[in-house]
Amino acid sequence: MLYLRLFGPITVEVNGEPLPSLRSRRGLYLLALLTLRANRELSRVWLAGVLWPESDDSQGLENLKRSLTDLRKALGPAAEQLLSPTKHTLVLRLASEQADVLTFDQALRKDTTESLEQAISLYRAPLLEGYYEVWATEEREPRHEAYFRAVEQLALRKREQGKLAEALPFLRQAVVRDYLREGLQRLLMEALAASGNPLAATEVYRELRSTLRRESNSNPSTETTALYNRIRALASAPAPPAPPTPPPAPAPPVLRRVPLRYNLPRPLTALIGREREQAAITECLSNACLVTLTGTGGIGKTRLALETAWEQQKAQPDGACFVDLAPLRDPNHLPHLCAAALGLKEIDKQPIIEALVEHLRPRALLLVLDNCEHMIDASAELAGLLLQSCPNLQILTTSRQPLGITGEVVWRVPVLETPTHSARPEELTELIERYAALKLFFERAQAVQPDLVLTPETVEAAIEICQRLDGIPLALELAAARARTLSIEQIARRLDDRFKLLTGGSRIALPRQQTLRALNDWSYDLLTPPERCLLTRLSIFHASYSLEAVEAICADGAGLEQGDVLDLLELLVNHSLVLTEESEEGQRRYRMLETIREYSRLMLPETDWPPLSERYQAWYQQLAHAAETNLLGSEQAHWLACLDAEYHNLRHAIVLSVGEQHLELCTNMCRYWYLRGHWTEGRAQLLEALARPDSPQGTPARAQALMWAGNLARNQGDYAAATHCFEESLALRRALHDGRGSASILNHLASVLLEQGYYERAQALYEESLALCRELGETKGIARALHNLGLLANEQGDNERAMTLYTESLALSRSLGDRYLEANDLQNLGDVAVDQGDYQRARSLMEQALAIHRELGMEAGIVSLLMDIGKIELVLGGYEAAQTLLEESLELNQSLGDQRGIAQSLNSLGLVALARGELATAHTLLLQSLPLGQRRPLLTCLIALAHLARREDKLARAAQLLGAADRLRENMKGAYTLLEKQLYDDDREQLCESLGMASFSAEYGAGYALTEEAAQLLAGQ
């Protein structure tokens, strides 16, 4: 079920869950535009022109295509409501109850009392709030006016029914949204008077009069003034006499209240990107009497508390009071500081605590205690006493650690949201608007450097700054202040020495908020020596970490005992210096913000580093070794998740290690790199490790590293490098008399040959590997050899043999608990089913395989299955679905650096374009796949380009391409796929008829005579 809210910021839910993040904000714009015109066919050209007015038609349509693919992927099952009736149009099928704006419009059309109330309730904020595009404004204004008309009509109907007081909530809300609408102000005054509160009605008039005089030097209309006079006369009429009551007992004159309701400091700049946080804090205050905002220094606790206090001041009968504890040094003076902030003066000798309680007990007030961390015990004691004694008091505190008293709600202030990807030129402005950290940085930078120009390079540098400063508002403001004298790119480059760079804070700020170093010194000075010891040692971690890792690495039995680590870690969490999070497996993990980690590294004694580094390397070496031995077993998913969580720490351990340990750690990581698709990184790390002067020679570890280097090169289509690595590894294995290792390398060498189309040589090596594995009783090796022989049989068109081999391999992989090989066997059985025309069985097998790969997080397996399922959709005529799947596969292949996969995705997309009659697009895509150079995609290209040439009436070229395809297929000793065979047979029949058999044979023969290199040149013409 799809549901959209367009009043306020856009929110979208699919089956009750939020829509996953889109790559670009324009994807949301597209969805909003389609929703506003739901159930109407819209021209793609018009949509592209509205959403990308700065682009020409072709670029706009390309942008629309990308956003549409991204949107469909995010919508998941709800994407079936987003249709393309023709290739030039789009339509979103929605029922009126699936979008608040559609329900709103329908309710207004009904025009009943109930429907008006429904429409008004739906209007939670202006339509598409925060979106300033022209089309959004054009949609927003009519509905804004319709909302106010609805409120007025509802109030008038209630007045006719003698129930005007029932309209009070709607009128109040409307007047807040536009206080200059006198008609609504008059109805509000009438409603208040009708509800028995004429004094409140006269106050509405006085506020309106004051506002008009201040903003436009005018007065309320004669009609409004006359209403005010009538209500005032009603309010001043004498009330019936009440029975006499005894005079109240005189209260002891302890403190005299000075009317100082509004003592809140006025912020000098706008708060950016904290709307959700403010709403969450307000929600907490509605359910609790004590809320503590915690978080690291500079995170924005004070600013959020102030904004909340300004908002609450209007709701609290006695307003809000702000007490800054930062200057306080003596905890005994805390009650006096509160009394002063409340505007109270001591006039006798009653204890100050008792006097505060006497004063606050009858009041409904929000008391803000700011910067409590250095007075934590005194703050907790005072807050507890006041809350027990004052039933209508609420307290909002800010502190780097909780107060720790009963009833306290702790709310951790998060960092500002920061982009994780690079910016394209067309989305610079929307990227800044979307991410609060980026918006804050640029607003503050432009305040000191008004001539600052947004360019892709500037935004890229700003993204780096936001990421490296962890989205901490104060750190970003200090960095932005440097824009007076440095470019944004220069600021980013200098962040390695951030504690010297970020020193230019406001002169009126507290000293600890004027530099990044002072901000962290304040927190560090509040720690005990054992807490400082653990904090500095935690700086060796480069990402999140487990309790077990901290105990093993940071405890040395001298300065820090292992048994003390947990308690100290929890104390650092309470101080907001260490954050906690849960892993995917539900395990608690810890981490520090990068700024705190770098500060802690500065404070680490140099004598602590060597033994700390040794324990760190040993721990992660042990972890990588344990994972490597379990990654192909039944606990594969667990170990993949474990290495995912520890990935950055493992990278750091590789950097720290040397010699044989370095090569061993890299080799132990290879299976993870392979399974997760981190091929480029893994290959680079291995080649660097093998080339180091301290790298061991002639050892099993070197042979294993060479094998993995070859495997990763093969996955990226670098067959020459792969062959070189495999042959060097095989020579080492044989020299070491390692039969099991030799069998594995033979299998890999055969796969390189298979992928290049050298089937006979591949079969010989596969069979040699299988025989060696059977001799050694190596079950895993047997399963893999059978699987690969199945691949070879399938390529050669021997479906029965392929099915037998895959089935035997599948049984072995399941007995071994090797989920990865099981998924590959299922996928390849699906390929056989495709060749046999059994598409239902093929899809079932492939969906089973895809589920396993998604469960394991195997990107390489996922992308391969996306391609295969896309091809099934192509054969069945589901061109839109095929294109979506294949475009996703292309993006994933590009991110993996998989040249084979890129070629295959481009190749298949070319076939989709060909089937849809988009001949120019098909030609471009097919040619793009050629230079990536494998024989299998070349064969598909030759067949597809022959079909394209025939349709373009280039008959001689078509015949030559068919001849070249037949020659290549025979050289490979392979077979055409079902789709290729259909194209080939149709084209050959048509060409023989059109050219005549003699001419066809001559042109076909010319193509057949071409070498593979010449055939590729012919295809590329």
PDB file of N, CA and C in Angstrom, residues 206-247:
ATOM      1  N   ARG A 206      -6.165  43.147  20.915  1.00  0.00           N
ATOM      2  CA  ARG A 206      -5.025  44.003  21.279  1.00  0.00           C
ATOM      3  C   ARG A 206      -3.748  43.529  20.559  1.00  0.00           C
ATOM      4  N   GLU A 207      -3.556  42.214  20.487  1.00  0.00           N
ATOM      5  CA  GLU A 207      -2.372  41.701  19.778  1.00  0.00           C
ATOM      6  C   GLU A 207      -2.441  42.027  18.295  1.00  0.00           C
ATOM      7  N   LEU A 208      -3.633  41.923  17.693  1.00  0.00           N
ATOM      8  CA  LEU A 208      -3.800  42.270  16.293  1.00  0.00           C
ATOM      9  C   LEU A 208      -3.490  43.745  16.068  1.00  0.00           C
ATOM     10  N   ARG A 209      -4.018  44.609  16.934  1.00  0.00           N
ATOM     11  CA  ARG A 209      -3.780  46.047  16.794  1.00  0.00           C
ATOM     12  C   ARG A 209      -2.293  46.364  16.911  1.00  0.00           C
ATOM     13  N   SER A 210      -1.627  45.760  17.874  1.00  0.00           N
ATOM     14  CA  SER A 210      -0.194  45.991  18.052  1.00  0.00           C
ATOM     15  C   SER A 210       0.589  45.535  16.825  1.00  0.00           C
ATOM     16  N   THR A 211       0.220  44.382  16.269  1.00  0.00           N
ATOM     17  CA  THR A 211       0.924  43.853  15.101  1.00  0.00           C
ATOM     18  C   THR A 211       0.733  44.750  13.891  1.00  0.00           C
ATOM     19  N   LEU A 212      -0.503  45.198  13.657  1.00  0.00           N
ATOM     20  CA  LEU A 212      -0.771  46.060  12.504  1.00  0.00           C
ATOM     21  C   LEU A 212      -0.017  47.383  12.609  1.00  0.00           C
ATOM     22  N   ARG A 213       0.017  47.945  13.804  1.00  0.00           N
ATOM     23  CA  ARG A 213       0.735  49.213  13.970  1.00  0.00           C
ATOM     24  C   ARG A 213       2.236  49.029  13.741  1.00  0.00           C
ATOM     25  N   ARG A 214       2.765  47.901  14.218  1.00  0.00           N
ATOM     26  CA  ARG A 214       4.200  47.661  14.092  1.00  0.00           C
ATOM     27  C   ARG A 214       4.588  47.345  12.650  1.00  0.00           C
ATOM     28  N   GLU A 215       3.775  46.588  11.956  1.00  0.00           N
ATOM     29  CA  GLU A 215       4.185  46.099  10.642  1.00  0.00           C
ATOM     30  C   GLU A 215       3.693  46.935   9.477  1.00  0.00           C
ATOM     31  N   SER A 216       2.568  47.622   9.633  1.00  0.00           N
ATOM     32  CA  SER A 216       2.057  48.396   8.487  1.00  0.00           C
ATOM     33  C   SER A 216       1.553  49.782   8.869  1.00  0.00           C
ATOM     34  N   ASN A 217       1.798  50.183  10.118  1.00  0.00           N
ATOM     35  CA  ASN A 217       1.377  51.501  10.593  1.00  0.00           C
ATOM     36  C   ASN A 217      -0.115  51.733  10.339  1.00  0.00           C
ATOM     37  N   SER A 218      -0.931  50.717  10.649  1.00  0.00           N
ATOM     38  CA  SER A 218      -2.373  50.810  10.435  1.00  0.00           C
ATOM     39  C   SER A 218      -3.088  50.277  11.671  1.00  0.00           C
ATOM     40  N   ASN A 219      -4.440  50.337  11.636  1.00  0.00           N
ATOM     41  CA  ASN A 219      -5.265  49.865  12.746  1.00  0.00           C
ATOM     42  C   ASN A 219      -6.258  48.830  12.238  1.00  0.00           C
ATOM     43  N   PRO A 220      -6.819  48.036  13.137  1.00  0.00           N
ATOM     44  CA  PRO A 220      -7.867  47.103  12.711  1.00  0.00           C
ATOM     45  C   PRO A 220      -9.030  47.850  12.050  1.00  0.00           C
ATOM     46  N   SER A 221      -9.801  47.141  11.223  1.00  0.00           N
ATOM     47  CA  SER A 221     -10.929  47.748  10.520  1.00  0.00           C
ATOM     48  C   SER A 221     -12.014  48.174  11.499  1.00  0.00           C
ATOM     49  N   THR A 222     -12.919  49.022  10.994  1.00  0.00           N
ATOM     50  CA  THR A 222     -14.035  49.502  11.824  1.00  0.00           C
ATOM     51  C   THR A 222     -14.871  48.329  12.328  1.00  0.00           C
ATOM     52  N   GLU A 223     -15.070  47.316  11.463  1.00  0.00           N
ATOM     53  CA  GLU A 223     -15.880  46.159  11.834  1.00  0.00           C
ATOM     54  C   GLU A 223     -15.237  45.387  12.990  1.00  0.00           C
ATOM     55  N   THR A 224     -13.922  45.224  12.914  1.00  0.00           N
ATOM     56  CA  THR A 224     -13.212  44.501  13.973  1.00  0.00           C
ATOM     57  C   THR A 224     -13.240  45.279  15.280  1.00  0.00           C
ATOM     58  N   THR A 225     -13.056  46.601  15.176  1.00  0.00           N
ATOM     59  CA  THR A 225     -13.052  47.443  16.384  1.00  0.00           C
ATOM     60  C   THR A 225     -14.426  47.428  17.051  1.00  0.00           C
ATOM     61  N   ALA A 226     -15.490  47.480  16.232  1.00  0.00           N
ATOM     62  CA  ALA A 226     -16.846  47.461  16.793  1.00  0.00           C
ATOM     63  C   ALA A 226     -17.101  46.156  17.539  1.00  0.00           C
ATOM     64  N   LEU A 227     -16.628  45.022  16.956  1.00  0.00           N
ATOM     65  CA  LEU A 227     -16.782  43.741  17.636  1.00  0.00           C
ATOM     66  C   LEU A 227     -16.028  43.735  18.966  1.00  0.00           C
ATOM     67  N   TYR A 228     -14.831  44.282  18.936  1.00  0.00           N
ATOM     68  CA  TYR A 228     -14.032  44.373  20.167  1.00  0.00           C
ATOM     69  C   TYR A 228     -14.773  45.157  21.245  1.00  0.00           C
ATOM     70  N   ASN A 229     -15.376  46.274  20.862  1.00  0.00           N
ATOM     71  CA  ASN A 229     -16.084  47.107  21.854  1.00  0.00           C
ATOM     72  C   ASN A 229     -17.274  46.358  22.442  1.00  0.00           C
ATOM     73  N   ARG A 230     -17.976  45.598  21.606  1.00  0.00           N
ATOM     74  CA  ARG A 230     -19.115  44.840  22.109  1.00  0.00           C
ATOM     75  C   ARG A 230     -18.656  43.771  23.104  1.00  0.00           C
ATOM     76  N   ILE A 231     -17.575  43.066  22.745  1.00  0.00           N
ATOM     77  CA  ILE A 231     -17.090  42.006  23.647  1.00  0.00           C
ATOM     78  C   ILE A 231     -16.523  42.595  24.933  1.00  0.00           C
ATOM     79  N   ARG A 232     -15.830  43.736  24.815  1.00  0.00           N
ATOM     80  CA  ARG A 232     -15.261  44.367  26.017  1.00  0.00           C
ATOM     81  C   ARG A 232     -16.364  44.795  26.969  1.00  0.00           C
ATOM     82  N   ALA A 233     -17.445  45.315  26.386  1.00  0.00           N
ATOM     83  CA  ALA A 233     -18.567  45.720  27.241  1.00  0.00           C
ATOM     84  C   ALA A 233     -19.143  44.514  27.970  1.00  0.00           C
ATOM     85  N   LEU A 234     -19.211  43.377  27.242  1.00  0.00           N
ATOM     86  CA  LEU A 234     -19.693  42.150  27.884  1.00  0.00           C
ATOM     87  C   LEU A 234     -18.761  41.716  29.014  1.00  0.00           C
ATOM     88  N   ALA A 235     -17.447  41.845  28.749  1.00  0.00           N
ATOM     89  CA  ALA A 235     -16.472  41.404  29.748  1.00  0.00           C
ATOM     90  C   ALA A 235     -16.487  42.270  30.995  1.00  0.00           C
ATOM     91  N   SER A 236     -16.810  43.595  30.799  1.00  0.00           N
ATOM     92  CA  SER A 236     -16.771  44.510  31.945  1.00  0.00           C
ATOM     93  C   SER A 236     -18.093  44.585  32.690  1.00  0.00           C
ATOM     94  N   ALA A 237     -19.131  43.894  32.190  1.00  0.00           N
ATOM     95  CA  ALA A 237     -20.428  43.922  32.890  1.00  0.00           C
ATOM     96  C   ALA A 237     -20.267  43.298  34.261  1.00  0.00           C
ATOM     97  N   PRO A 238     -20.950  43.878  35.301  1.00  0.00           N
ATOM     98  CA  PRO A 238     -20.773  43.345  36.660  1.00  0.00           C
ATOM     99  C   PRO A 238     -21.306  41.923  36.773  1.00  0.00           C
ATOM    100  N   ALA A 239     -20.559  41.113  37.463  1.00  0.00           N
ATOM    101  CA  ALA A 239     -20.973  39.715  37.701  1.00  0.00           C
ATOM    102  C   ALA A 239     -21.879  39.663  38.906  1.00  0.00           C
ATOM    103  N   PRO A 240     -22.752  38.677  39.021  1.00  0.00           N
ATOM    104  CA  PRO A 240     -23.609  38.550  40.200  1.00  0.00           C
ATOM    105  C   PRO A 240     -22.750  38.430  41.453  1.00  0.00           C
ATOM    106  N   PRO A 241     -23.236  39.032  42.582  1.00  0.00           N
ATOM    107  CA  PRO A 241     -22.425  39.008  43.804  1.00  0.00           C
ATOM    108  C   PRO A 241     -22.199  37.577  44.283  1.00  0.00           C
ATOM    109  N   ALA A 242     -20.984  37.328  44.737  1.00  0.00           N
ATOM    110  CA  ALA A 242     -20.616  36.004  45.264  1.00  0.00           C
ATOM    111  C   ALA A 242     -20.634  36.030  46.772  1.00  0.00           C
ATOM    112  N   PRO A 243     -20.889  34.899  47.421  1.00  0.00           N
ATOM    113  CA  PRO A 243     -20.881  34.877  48.891  1.00  0.00           C
ATOM    114  C   PRO A 243     -19.497  35.270  49.410  1.00  0.00           C
ATOM    115  N   PRO A 244     -19.469  35.972  50.569  1.00  0.00           N
ATOM    116  CA  PRO A 244     -18.174  36.406  51.096  1.00  0.00           C
ATOM    117  C   PRO A 244     -17.293  35.213  51.471  1.00  0.00           C
ATOM    118  N   THR A 245     -16.012  35.351  51.244  1.00  0.00           N
ATOM    119  CA  THR A 245     -15.043  34.307  51.614  1.00  0.00           C
ATOM    120  C   THR A 245     -14.030  34.906  52.570  1.00  0.00           C
ATOM    121  N   PRO A 246     -13.550  34.077  53.479  1.00  0.00           N
ATOM    122  CA  PRO A 246     -12.568  34.602  54.427  1.00  0.00           C
ATOM    123  C   PRO A 246     -11.291  35.032  53.706  1.00  0.00           C
ATOM    124  N   PRO A 247     -10.657  36.106  54.184  1.00  0.00           N
ATOM    125  CA  PRO A 247      -9.423  36.561  53.531  1.00  0.00           C
ATOM    126  C   PRO A 247      -8.332  35.512  53.665  1.00  0.00           C
TER     127      PRO A 247
END
